Amino acid sequence: MKIAQNFLVFSVSFGLIFFSFAAAQLYLAVEFNKTSNVDVAFMSLLLIYLFAAIFSPISAYVVSKFNPKKGIILSSVAYLLFCGILVTKNETAIYIVSALLGIASSVLWTSCGTYILSITAQKYYGRALGIFNTVFSLMCIFGMLTLGTLLSYYDFKISYLLILIPGIAGFFMLFLIRDLKISKTANFKEGLKNFFNPKFLIFVPLYVAQGFLFSLTIGIIPIEIKDMFSEIFVGIFGVLFYLIPLFSAYGVGKISDRIGRPVLFIAFYILIGAAMLI
Protein backbone atom coordinates (compact mmCIF):
# COMPACT_ATOMS: atom_id res chain seq x y z
CA MET A 1 0.00 0.00 0.00
CA LYS A 2 1.44 3.35 -1.09
CA ILE A 3 0.93 6.13 1.48
CA ALA A 4 -0.33 9.33 -0.15
CA GLN A 5 0.92 12.70 1.09
CA ASN A 6 -2.65 13.85 1.81
CA PHE A 7 -3.25 10.81 4.04
CA LEU A 8 0.03 11.37 5.88
CA VAL A 9 -0.70 15.07 6.48
CA PHE A 10 -4.16 14.18 7.78
CA SER A 11 -2.84 11.48 10.14
CA VAL A 12 -0.13 13.74 11.58
CA SER A 13 -2.41 16.79 11.96
CA PHE A 14 -5.08 14.69 13.68
CA GLY A 15 -2.45 13.09 15.89
CA LEU A 16 -1.05 16.48 16.94
CA ILE A 17 -4.48 17.56 18.19
CA PHE A 18 -4.59 14.46 20.38
CA PHE A 19 -0.97 15.05 21.39
CA SER A 20 -2.49 17.94 23.35
CA PHE A 21 -5.86 16.47 24.29
CA ALA A 22 -4.75 13.01 25.48
CA ALA A 23 -2.18 14.64 27.75
CA ALA A 24 -4.60 17.24 29.12
CA GLN A 25 -7.22 14.57 29.78
CA LEU A 26 -4.81 12.20 31.53
CA TYR A 27 -3.53 14.83 33.96
CA LEU A 28 -6.90 16.50 34.54
CA ALA A 29 -7.82 14.72 37.79
CA VAL A 30 -4.24 14.86 39.08
CA GLU A 31 -3.98 18.64 38.74
CA PHE A 32 -7.49 19.38 40.01
CA ASN A 33 -6.91 17.12 43.00
CA LYS A 34 -4.16 19.51 44.13
CA THR A 35 -6.78 22.21 44.72
CA SER A 36 -9.50 19.87 46.04
CA ASN A 37 -11.50 20.20 42.80
CA VAL A 38 -11.20 16.57 41.75
CA ASP A 39 -15.01 16.19 41.55
CA VAL A 40 -15.00 18.77 38.75
CA ALA A 41 -12.50 16.65 36.83
CA PHE A 42 -14.56 13.47 37.22
CA MET A 43 -17.79 15.21 36.20
CA SER A 44 -16.03 16.72 33.19
CA LEU A 45 -14.82 13.32 31.99
CA LEU A 46 -18.24 11.75 32.50
CA LEU A 47 -19.98 14.52 30.55
CA ILE A 48 -17.60 14.04 27.62
CA TYR A 49 -18.34 10.34 27.22
CA LEU A 50 -22.05 10.63 28.02
CA PHE A 51 -22.69 13.28 25.35
CA ALA A 52 -20.47 11.42 22.89
CA ALA A 53 -22.64 8.30 23.27
CA ILE A 54 -25.92 10.22 23.03
CA PHE A 55 -25.04 12.16 19.88
CA SER A 56 -23.20 9.42 17.97
CA PRO A 57 -26.30 8.23 16.04
CA ILE A 58 -27.01 11.63 14.43
CA SER A 59 -23.38 12.54 13.79
CA ALA A 60 -23.62 11.13 10.24
CA TYR A 61 -26.31 13.70 9.45
CA VAL A 62 -24.12 16.53 10.75
CA VAL A 63 -21.12 15.30 8.75
CA SER A 64 -23.24 15.12 5.59
CA LYS A 65 -24.11 18.79 6.00
CA PHE A 66 -20.57 20.03 6.58
CA ASN A 67 -18.62 17.32 4.67
CA PRO A 68 -15.83 15.39 6.44
CA LYS A 69 -13.08 18.02 6.27
CA LYS A 70 -15.27 20.79 7.68
CA GLY A 71 -16.65 18.40 10.29
CA ILE A 72 -13.12 17.55 11.43
CA ILE A 73 -12.00 21.19 11.54
CA LEU A 74 -15.09 22.48 13.38
CA SER A 75 -15.14 19.68 15.95
CA SER A 76 -11.38 20.02 16.55
CA VAL A 77 -12.02 23.51 17.91
CA ALA A 78 -13.85 21.96 20.88
CA TYR A 79 -10.80 19.82 21.72
CA LEU A 80 -8.48 22.81 21.79
CA LEU A 81 -11.04 24.91 23.66
CA PHE A 82 -11.31 22.19 26.30
CA CYS A 83 -7.53 22.09 26.81
CA GLY A 84 -7.44 25.88 27.09
CA ILE A 85 -10.45 26.31 29.38
CA LEU A 86 -8.98 23.94 31.97
CA VAL A 87 -6.41 26.54 33.04
CA THR A 88 -9.26 28.79 34.27
CA LYS A 89 -10.59 26.04 36.59
CA ASN A 90 -14.02 27.66 36.14
CA GLU A 91 -16.46 24.89 37.04
CA THR A 92 -19.40 26.07 34.92
CA ALA A 93 -17.27 26.78 31.85
CA ILE A 94 -15.55 23.38 32.11
CA TYR A 95 -18.90 21.55 32.32
CA ILE A 96 -20.30 23.40 29.30
CA VAL A 97 -17.19 22.83 27.20
CA SER A 98 -17.05 19.16 28.29
CA ALA A 99 -20.61 18.61 27.03
CA LEU A 100 -19.75 20.40 23.77
CA LEU A 101 -16.63 18.27 23.46
CA GLY A 102 -18.69 15.11 23.84
CA ILE A 103 -20.95 16.23 20.98
CA ALA A 104 -17.94 17.33 18.92
CA SER A 105 -16.16 14.02 19.47
CA SER A 106 -19.03 12.07 17.88
CA VAL A 107 -18.81 14.37 14.84
CA LEU A 108 -15.01 14.24 14.77
CA TRP A 109 -14.70 10.46 14.74
CA THR A 110 -17.52 10.03 12.22
CA SER A 111 -15.86 12.63 9.98
CA CYS A 112 -12.47 11.00 10.48
CA GLY A 113 -13.67 7.53 9.52
CA THR A 114 -15.61 8.89 6.55
CA TYR A 115 -12.60 10.86 5.34
CA ILE A 116 -10.15 7.96 5.57
CA LEU A 117 -12.48 5.53 3.79
CA SER A 118 -13.21 8.14 1.10
CA ILE A 119 -9.55 8.59 0.16
CA THR A 120 -8.59 4.91 0.42
CA ALA A 121 -9.20 1.98 -1.94
CA GLN A 122 -11.62 -0.50 -0.36
CA LYS A 123 -9.12 -3.36 -0.32
CA TYR A 124 -6.80 -1.21 1.85
CA TYR A 125 -9.35 0.08 4.40
CA GLY A 126 -7.93 -1.94 7.27
CA ARG A 127 -4.32 -1.05 6.55
CA ALA A 128 -5.13 2.65 6.16
CA LEU A 129 -6.92 2.71 9.51
CA GLY A 130 -4.01 0.74 10.98
CA ILE A 131 -1.47 3.33 9.85
CA PHE A 132 -3.71 6.13 11.09
CA ASN A 133 -4.08 4.51 14.53
CA THR A 134 -0.34 3.89 14.75
CA VAL A 135 0.39 7.59 14.18
CA PHE A 136 -2.45 8.53 16.54
CA SER A 137 -1.12 6.28 19.34
CA LEU A 138 2.42 7.56 18.88
CA MET A 139 1.29 11.19 19.16
CA CYS A 140 -0.76 10.46 22.29
CA ILE A 141 2.25 8.77 23.90
CA PHE A 142 4.54 11.70 23.11
CA GLY A 143 1.94 14.15 24.39
CA MET A 144 1.48 12.45 27.75
CA LEU A 145 5.20 12.06 28.34
CA THR A 146 5.79 15.69 27.32
CA LEU A 147 3.16 17.08 29.69
CA GLY A 148 4.51 14.94 32.53
CA THR A 149 7.95 16.43 31.94
CA LEU A 150 6.57 19.99 31.71
CA LEU A 151 4.68 19.61 35.00
CA SER A 152 7.91 18.57 36.67
CA TYR A 153 9.42 21.98 35.85
CA TYR A 154 6.52 24.42 35.42
CA ASP A 155 3.18 25.10 37.08
CA PHE A 156 -0.19 23.83 35.85
CA LYS A 157 -1.17 26.86 33.73
CA ILE A 158 2.14 27.22 31.90
CA SER A 159 2.36 23.47 31.25
CA TYR A 160 -1.18 23.24 29.86
CA LEU A 161 -0.70 26.29 27.65
CA LEU A 162 2.57 24.89 26.29
CA ILE A 163 1.01 21.49 25.56
CA LEU A 164 -1.62 23.30 23.49
CA ILE A 165 0.95 24.43 20.90
CA PRO A 166 1.22 21.10 19.00
CA GLY A 167 -2.58 20.83 18.98
CA ILE A 168 -2.92 24.31 17.47
CA ALA A 169 -0.29 23.40 14.85
CA GLY A 170 -2.25 20.25 14.00
CA PHE A 171 -5.46 22.25 13.71
CA PHE A 172 -3.97 24.58 11.09
CA MET A 173 -2.46 21.62 9.24
CA LEU A 174 -6.00 20.30 8.72
CA PHE A 175 -6.64 23.14 6.28
CA LEU A 176 -4.00 21.59 4.00
CA ILE A 177 -5.83 18.30 3.46
CA ARG A 178 -7.91 17.68 0.36
CA ASP A 179 -11.59 18.57 0.55
CA LEU A 180 -14.28 15.96 -0.11
CA LYS A 181 -17.96 15.91 -0.81
CA ILE A 182 -20.33 13.14 0.15
CA SER A 183 -22.60 12.22 -2.73
CA LYS A 184 -25.25 10.59 -0.56
CA THR A 185 -26.28 12.78 2.34
CA ALA A 186 -27.81 11.22 5.42
CA ASN A 187 -31.37 12.20 6.19
CA PHE A 188 -32.09 13.70 9.60
CA LYS A 189 -35.03 11.34 10.08
CA GLU A 190 -32.67 8.49 9.35
CA GLY A 191 -30.39 9.79 12.07
CA LEU A 192 -33.25 9.84 14.55
CA LYS A 193 -34.29 6.37 13.39
CA ASN A 194 -30.76 5.15 14.10
CA PHE A 195 -30.97 6.67 17.57
CA PHE A 196 -34.06 4.61 18.45
CA ASN A 197 -32.87 1.54 16.56
CA PRO A 198 -32.82 -1.44 19.00
CA LYS A 199 -29.47 -2.51 17.55
CA PHE A 200 -27.97 0.82 18.57
CA LEU A 201 -29.78 0.97 21.92
CA ILE A 202 -28.17 -2.36 22.85
CA PHE A 203 -24.74 -0.73 22.57
CA VAL A 204 -25.61 2.55 24.34
CA PRO A 205 -25.18 1.08 27.86
CA LEU A 206 -21.85 -0.38 26.70
CA TYR A 207 -20.69 2.99 25.33
CA VAL A 208 -21.72 4.82 28.50
CA ALA A 209 -20.32 2.16 30.84
CA GLN A 210 -17.08 2.04 28.89
CA GLY A 211 -16.78 5.83 29.11
CA PHE A 212 -17.63 5.75 32.82
CA LEU A 213 -15.00 3.12 33.60
CA PHE A 214 -12.41 4.87 31.45
CA SER A 215 -13.17 8.13 33.27
CA LEU A 216 -12.60 6.44 36.61
CA THR A 217 -9.43 4.78 35.33
CA ILE A 218 -7.80 7.98 34.09
CA GLY A 219 -9.10 9.79 37.15
CA ILE A 220 -8.35 7.63 40.18
CA ILE A 221 -5.24 5.71 39.10
CA PRO A 222 -3.21 8.77 37.98
CA ILE A 223 -3.86 10.42 41.36
CA GLU A 224 -2.53 7.33 43.15
CA ILE A 225 0.54 7.23 40.89
CA LYS A 226 1.21 10.93 41.44
CA ASP A 227 1.01 10.47 45.23
CA MET A 228 3.36 7.49 45.14
CA PHE A 229 5.87 8.80 42.58
CA SER A 230 5.65 12.02 40.51
CA GLU A 231 3.87 13.64 37.55
CA ILE A 232 6.08 12.09 34.91
CA PHE A 233 5.13 8.58 36.06
CA VAL A 234 1.48 9.42 35.34
CA GLY A 235 2.49 9.89 31.71
CA ILE A 236 4.26 6.53 31.73
CA PHE A 237 1.04 4.94 33.03
CA GLY A 238 -0.95 6.62 30.25
CA VAL A 239 1.39 5.15 27.65
CA LEU A 240 0.07 1.68 28.53
CA PHE A 241 -3.28 2.51 26.90
CA TYR A 242 -1.59 3.11 23.56
CA LEU A 243 1.24 0.57 23.44
CA ILE A 244 -0.88 -2.28 22.09
CA PRO A 245 -2.54 -0.14 19.36
CA LEU A 246 0.87 1.30 18.49
CA PHE A 247 2.38 -2.09 17.71
CA SER A 248 -0.71 -3.98 16.54
CA ALA A 249 -2.93 -1.52 14.65
CA TYR A 250 -1.40 -2.08 11.22
CA GLY A 251 -1.27 -5.86 11.63
CA VAL A 252 -4.89 -6.00 12.77
CA GLY A 253 -5.82 -3.78 9.83
CA LYS A 254 -4.18 -6.19 7.37
CA ILE A 255 -6.06 -9.09 8.95
CA SER A 256 -9.37 -7.22 8.66
CA ASP A 257 -8.70 -6.64 4.95
CA ARG A 258 -8.37 -10.40 4.53
CA ILE A 259 -11.10 -11.86 6.74
CA GLY A 260 -13.55 -8.94 6.85
CA ARG A 261 -14.37 -6.31 9.46
CA PRO A 262 -17.61 -7.77 10.97
CA VAL A 263 -15.71 -10.71 12.48
CA LEU A 264 -13.14 -8.43 14.15
CA PHE A 265 -15.85 -5.98 15.22
CA ILE A 266 -17.73 -8.70 17.11
CA ALA A 267 -14.50 -10.08 18.60
CA PHE A 268 -13.41 -6.67 19.89
CA TYR A 269 -16.77 -5.96 21.51
CA ILE A 270 -16.63 -9.33 23.26
CA LEU A 271 -13.14 -8.44 24.54
CA ILE A 272 -14.30 -4.99 25.69
CA GLY A 273 -17.29 -6.49 27.49
CA ALA A 274 -15.11 -9.12 29.17
CA ALA A 275 -12.57 -6.50 30.24
CA MET A 276 -15.31 -4.35 31.76
CA LEU A 277 -16.66 -7.31 33.74
CA ILE A 278 -13.17 -8.08 35.06
Coordinates of C-alpha atoms in Angstrom, one line a residue:
M1 CA 0.0 0.0 0.0
K2 CA 1.4 3.4 -1.1
I3 CA 0.9 6.1 1.5
A4 CA -0.3 9.3 -0.1
Q5 CA 0.9 12.7 1.1
N6 CA -2.6 13.8 1.8
F7 CA -3.2 10.8 4.0
L8 CA 0.0 11.4 5.9
V9 CA -0.7 15.1 6.5
F10 CA -4.2 14.2 7.8
S11 CA -2.8 11.5 10.1
V12 CA -0.1 13.7 11.6
S13 CA -2.4 16.8 12.0
F14 CA -5.1 14.7 13.7
G15 CA -2.4 13.1 15.9
L16 CA -1.1 16.5 16.9
I17 CA -4.5 17.6 18.2
F18 CA -4.6 14.5 20.4
F19 CA -1.0 15.1 21.4
S20 CA -2.5 17.9 23.3
F21 CA -5.9 16.5 24.3
A22 CA -4.8 13.0 25.5
A23 CA -2.2 14.6 27.8
A24 CA -4.6 17.2 29.1
Q25 CA -7.2 14.6 29.8
L26 CA -4.8 12.2 31.5
Y27 CA -3.5 14.8 34.0
L28 CA -6.9 16.5 34.5
A29 CA -7.8 14.7 37.8
V30 CA -4.2 14.9 39.1
E31 CA -4.0 18.6 38.7
F32 CA -7.5 19.4 40.0
N33 CA -6.9 17.1 43.0
K34 CA -4.2 19.5 44.1
T35 CA -6.8 22.2 44.7
S36 CA -9.5 19.9 46.0
N37 CA -11.5 20.2 42.8
V38 CA -11.2 16.6 41.8
D39 CA -15.0 16.2 41.5
V40 CA -15.0 18.8 38.7
A41 CA -12.5 16.6 36.8
F42 CA -14.6 13.5 37.2
M43 CA -17.8 15.2 36.2
S44 CA -16.0 16.7 33.2
L45 CA -14.8 13.3 32.0
L46 CA -18.2 11.7 32.5
L47 CA -20.0 14.5 30.5
I48 CA -17.6 14.0 27.6
Y49 CA -18.3 10.3 27.2
L50 CA -22.1 10.6 28.0
F51 CA -22.7 13.3 25.4
A52 CA -20.5 11.4 22.9
A53 CA -22.6 8.3 23.3
I54 CA -25.9 10.2 23.0
F55 CA -25.0 12.2 19.9
S56 CA -23.2 9.4 18.0
P57 CA -26.3 8.2 16.0
I58 CA -27.0 11.6 14.4
S59 CA -23.4 12.5 13.8
A60 CA -23.6 11.1 10.2
Y61 CA -26.3 13.7 9.4
V62 CA -24.1 16.5 10.7
V63 CA -21.1 15.3 8.8
S64 CA -23.2 15.1 5.6
K65 CA -24.1 18.8 6.0
F66 CA -20.6 20.0 6.6
N67 CA -18.6 17.3 4.7
P68 CA -15.8 15.4 6.4
K69 CA -13.1 18.0 6.3
K70 CA -15.3 20.8 7.7
G71 CA -16.7 18.4 10.3
I72 CA -13.1 17.5 11.4
I73 CA -12.0 21.2 11.5
L74 CA -15.1 22.5 13.4
S75 CA -15.1 19.7 16.0
S76 CA -11.4 20.0 16.5
V77 CA -12.0 23.5 17.9
A78 CA -13.9 22.0 20.9
Y79 CA -10.8 19.8 21.7
L80 CA -8.5 22.8 21.8
L81 CA -11.0 24.9 23.7
F82 CA -11.3 22.2 26.3
C83 CA -7.5 22.1 26.8
G84 CA -7.4 25.9 27.1
I85 CA -10.5 26.3 29.4
L86 CA -9.0 23.9 32.0
V87 CA -6.4 26.5 33.0
T88 CA -9.3 28.8 34.3
K89 CA -10.6 26.0 36.6
N90 CA -14.0 27.7 36.1
E91 CA -16.5 24.9 37.0
T92 CA -19.4 26.1 34.9
A93 CA -17.3 26.8 31.9
I94 CA -15.6 23.4 32.1
Y95 CA -18.9 21.5 32.3
I96 CA -20.3 23.4 29.3
V97 CA -17.2 22.8 27.2
S98 CA -17.1 19.2 28.3
A99 CA -20.6 18.6 27.0
L100 CA -19.8 20.4 23.8
L101 CA -16.6 18.3 23.5
G102 CA -18.7 15.1 23.8
I103 CA -20.9 16.2 21.0
A104 CA -17.9 17.3 18.9
S105 CA -16.2 14.0 19.5
S106 CA -19.0 12.1 17.9
V107 CA -18.8 14.4 14.8
L108 CA -15.0 14.2 14.8
W109 CA -14.7 10.5 14.7
T110 CA -17.5 10.0 12.2
S111 CA -15.9 12.6 10.0
C112 CA -12.5 11.0 10.5
G113 CA -13.7 7.5 9.5
T114 CA -15.6 8.9 6.5
Y115 CA -12.6 10.9 5.3
I116 CA -10.1 8.0 5.6
L117 CA -12.5 5.5 3.8
S118 CA -13.2 8.1 1.1
I119 CA -9.6 8.6 0.2
T120 CA -8.6 4.9 0.4
A121 CA -9.2 2.0 -1.9
Q122 CA -11.6 -0.5 -0.4
K123 CA -9.1 -3.4 -0.3
Y124 CA -6.8 -1.2 1.9
Y125 CA -9.4 0.1 4.4
G126 CA -7.9 -1.9 7.3
R127 CA -4.3 -1.1 6.5
A128 CA -5.1 2.6 6.2
L129 CA -6.9 2.7 9.5
G130 CA -4.0 0.7 11.0
I131 CA -1.5 3.3 9.9
F132 CA -3.7 6.1 11.1
N133 CA -4.1 4.5 14.5
T134 CA -0.3 3.9 14.7
V135 CA 0.4 7.6 14.2
F136 CA -2.4 8.5 16.5
S137 CA -1.1 6.3 19.3
L138 CA 2.4 7.6 18.9
M139 CA 1.3 11.2 19.2
C140 CA -0.8 10.5 22.3
I141 CA 2.2 8.8 23.9
F142 CA 4.5 11.7 23.1
G143 CA 1.9 14.1 24.4
M144 CA 1.5 12.4 27.8
L145 CA 5.2 12.1 28.3
T146 CA 5.8 15.7 27.3
L147 CA 3.2 17.1 29.7
G148 CA 4.5 14.9 32.5
T149 CA 7.9 16.4 31.9
L150 CA 6.6 20.0 31.7
L151 CA 4.7 19.6 35.0
S152 CA 7.9 18.6 36.7
Y153 CA 9.4 22.0 35.9
Y154 CA 6.5 24.4 35.4
D155 CA 3.2 25.1 37.1
F156 CA -0.2 23.8 35.9
K157 CA -1.2 26.9 33.7
I158 CA 2.1 27.2 31.9
S159 CA 2.4 23.5 31.2
Y160 CA -1.2 23.2 29.9
L161 CA -0.7 26.3 27.7
L162 CA 2.6 24.9 26.3
I163 CA 1.0 21.5 25.6
L164 CA -1.6 23.3 23.5
I165 CA 1.0 24.4 20.9
P166 CA 1.2 21.1 19.0
G167 CA -2.6 20.8 19.0
I168 CA -2.9 24.3 17.5
A169 CA -0.3 23.4 14.9
G170 CA -2.2 20.2 14.0
F171 CA -5.5 22.3 13.7
F172 CA -4.0 24.6 11.1
M173 CA -2.5 21.6 9.2
L174 CA -6.0 20.3 8.7
F175 CA -6.6 23.1 6.3
L176 CA -4.0 21.6 4.0
I177 CA -5.8 18.3 3.5
R178 CA -7.9 17.7 0.4
D179 CA -11.6 18.6 0.5
L180 CA -14.3 16.0 -0.1
K181 CA -18.0 15.9 -0.8
I182 CA -20.3 13.1 0.1
S183 CA -22.6 12.2 -2.7
K184 CA -25.3 10.6 -0.6
T185 CA -26.3 12.8 2.3
A186 CA -27.8 11.2 5.4
N187 CA -31.4 12.2 6.2
F188 CA -32.1 13.7 9.6
K189 CA -35.0 11.3 10.1
E190 CA -32.7 8.5 9.3
G191 CA -30.4 9.8 12.1
L192 CA -33.3 9.8 14.6
K193 CA -34.3 6.4 13.4
N194 CA -30.8 5.2 14.1
F195 CA -31.0 6.7 17.6
F196 CA -34.1 4.6 18.4
N197 CA -32.9 1.5 16.6
P198 CA -32.8 -1.4 19.0
K199 CA -29.5 -2.5 17.6
F200 CA -28.0 0.8 18.6
L201 CA -29.8 1.0 21.9
I202 CA -28.2 -2.4 22.8
F203 CA -24.7 -0.7 22.6
V204 CA -25.6 2.6 24.3
P205 CA -25.2 1.1 27.9
L206 CA -21.9 -0.4 26.7
Y207 CA -20.7 3.0 25.3
V208 CA -21.7 4.8 28.5
A209 CA -20.3 2.2 30.8
Q210 CA -17.1 2.0 28.9
G211 CA -16.8 5.8 29.1
F212 CA -17.6 5.8 32.8
L213 CA -15.0 3.1 33.6
F214 CA -12.4 4.9 31.5
S215 CA -13.2 8.1 33.3
L216 CA -12.6 6.4 36.6
T217 CA -9.4 4.8 35.3
I218 CA -7.8 8.0 34.1
G219 CA -9.1 9.8 37.1
I220 CA -8.4 7.6 40.2
I221 CA -5.2 5.7 39.1
P222 CA -3.2 8.8 38.0
I223 CA -3.9 10.4 41.4
E224 CA -2.5 7.3 43.1
I225 CA 0.5 7.2 40.9
K226 CA 1.2 10.9 41.4
D227 CA 1.0 10.5 45.2
M228 CA 3.4 7.5 45.1
F229 CA 5.9 8.8 42.6
S230 CA 5.6 12.0 40.5
E231 CA 3.9 13.6 37.6
I232 CA 6.1 12.1 34.9
F233 CA 5.1 8.6 36.1
V234 CA 1.5 9.4 35.3
G235 CA 2.5 9.9 31.7
I236 CA 4.3 6.5 31.7
F237 CA 1.0 4.9 33.0
G238 CA -0.9 6.6 30.2
V239 CA 1.4 5.2 27.7
L240 CA 0.1 1.7 28.5
F241 CA -3.3 2.5 26.9
Y242 CA -1.6 3.1 23.6
L243 CA 1.2 0.6 23.4
I244 CA -0.9 -2.3 22.1
P245 CA -2.5 -0.1 19.4
L246 CA 0.9 1.3 18.5
F247 CA 2.4 -2.1 17.7
S248 CA -0.7 -4.0 16.5
A249 CA -2.9 -1.5 14.6
Y250 CA -1.4 -2.1 11.2
G251 CA -1.3 -5.9 11.6
V252 CA -4.9 -6.0 12.8
G253 CA -5.8 -3.8 9.8
K254 CA -4.2 -6.2 7.4
I255 CA -6.1 -9.1 8.9
S256 CA -9.4 -7.2 8.7
D257 CA -8.7 -6.6 5.0
R258 CA -8.4 -10.4 4.5
I259 CA -11.1 -11.9 6.7
G260 CA -13.5 -8.9 6.8
R261 CA -14.4 -6.3 9.5
P262 CA -17.6 -7.8 11.0
V263 CA -15.7 -10.7 12.5
L264 CA -13.1 -8.4 14.1
F265 CA -15.9 -6.0 15.2
I266 CA -17.7 -8.7 17.1
A267 CA -14.5 -10.1 18.6
F268 CA -13.4 -6.7 19.9
Y269 CA -16.8 -6.0 21.5
I270 CA -16.6 -9.3 23.3
L271 CA -13.1 -8.4 24.5
I272 CA -14.3 -5.0 25.7
G273 CA -17.3 -6.5 27.5
A274 CA -15.1 -9.1 29.2
A275 CA -12.6 -6.5 30.2
M276 CA -15.3 -4.4 31.8
L277 CA -16.7 -7.3 33.7
I278 CA -13.2 -8.1 35.1

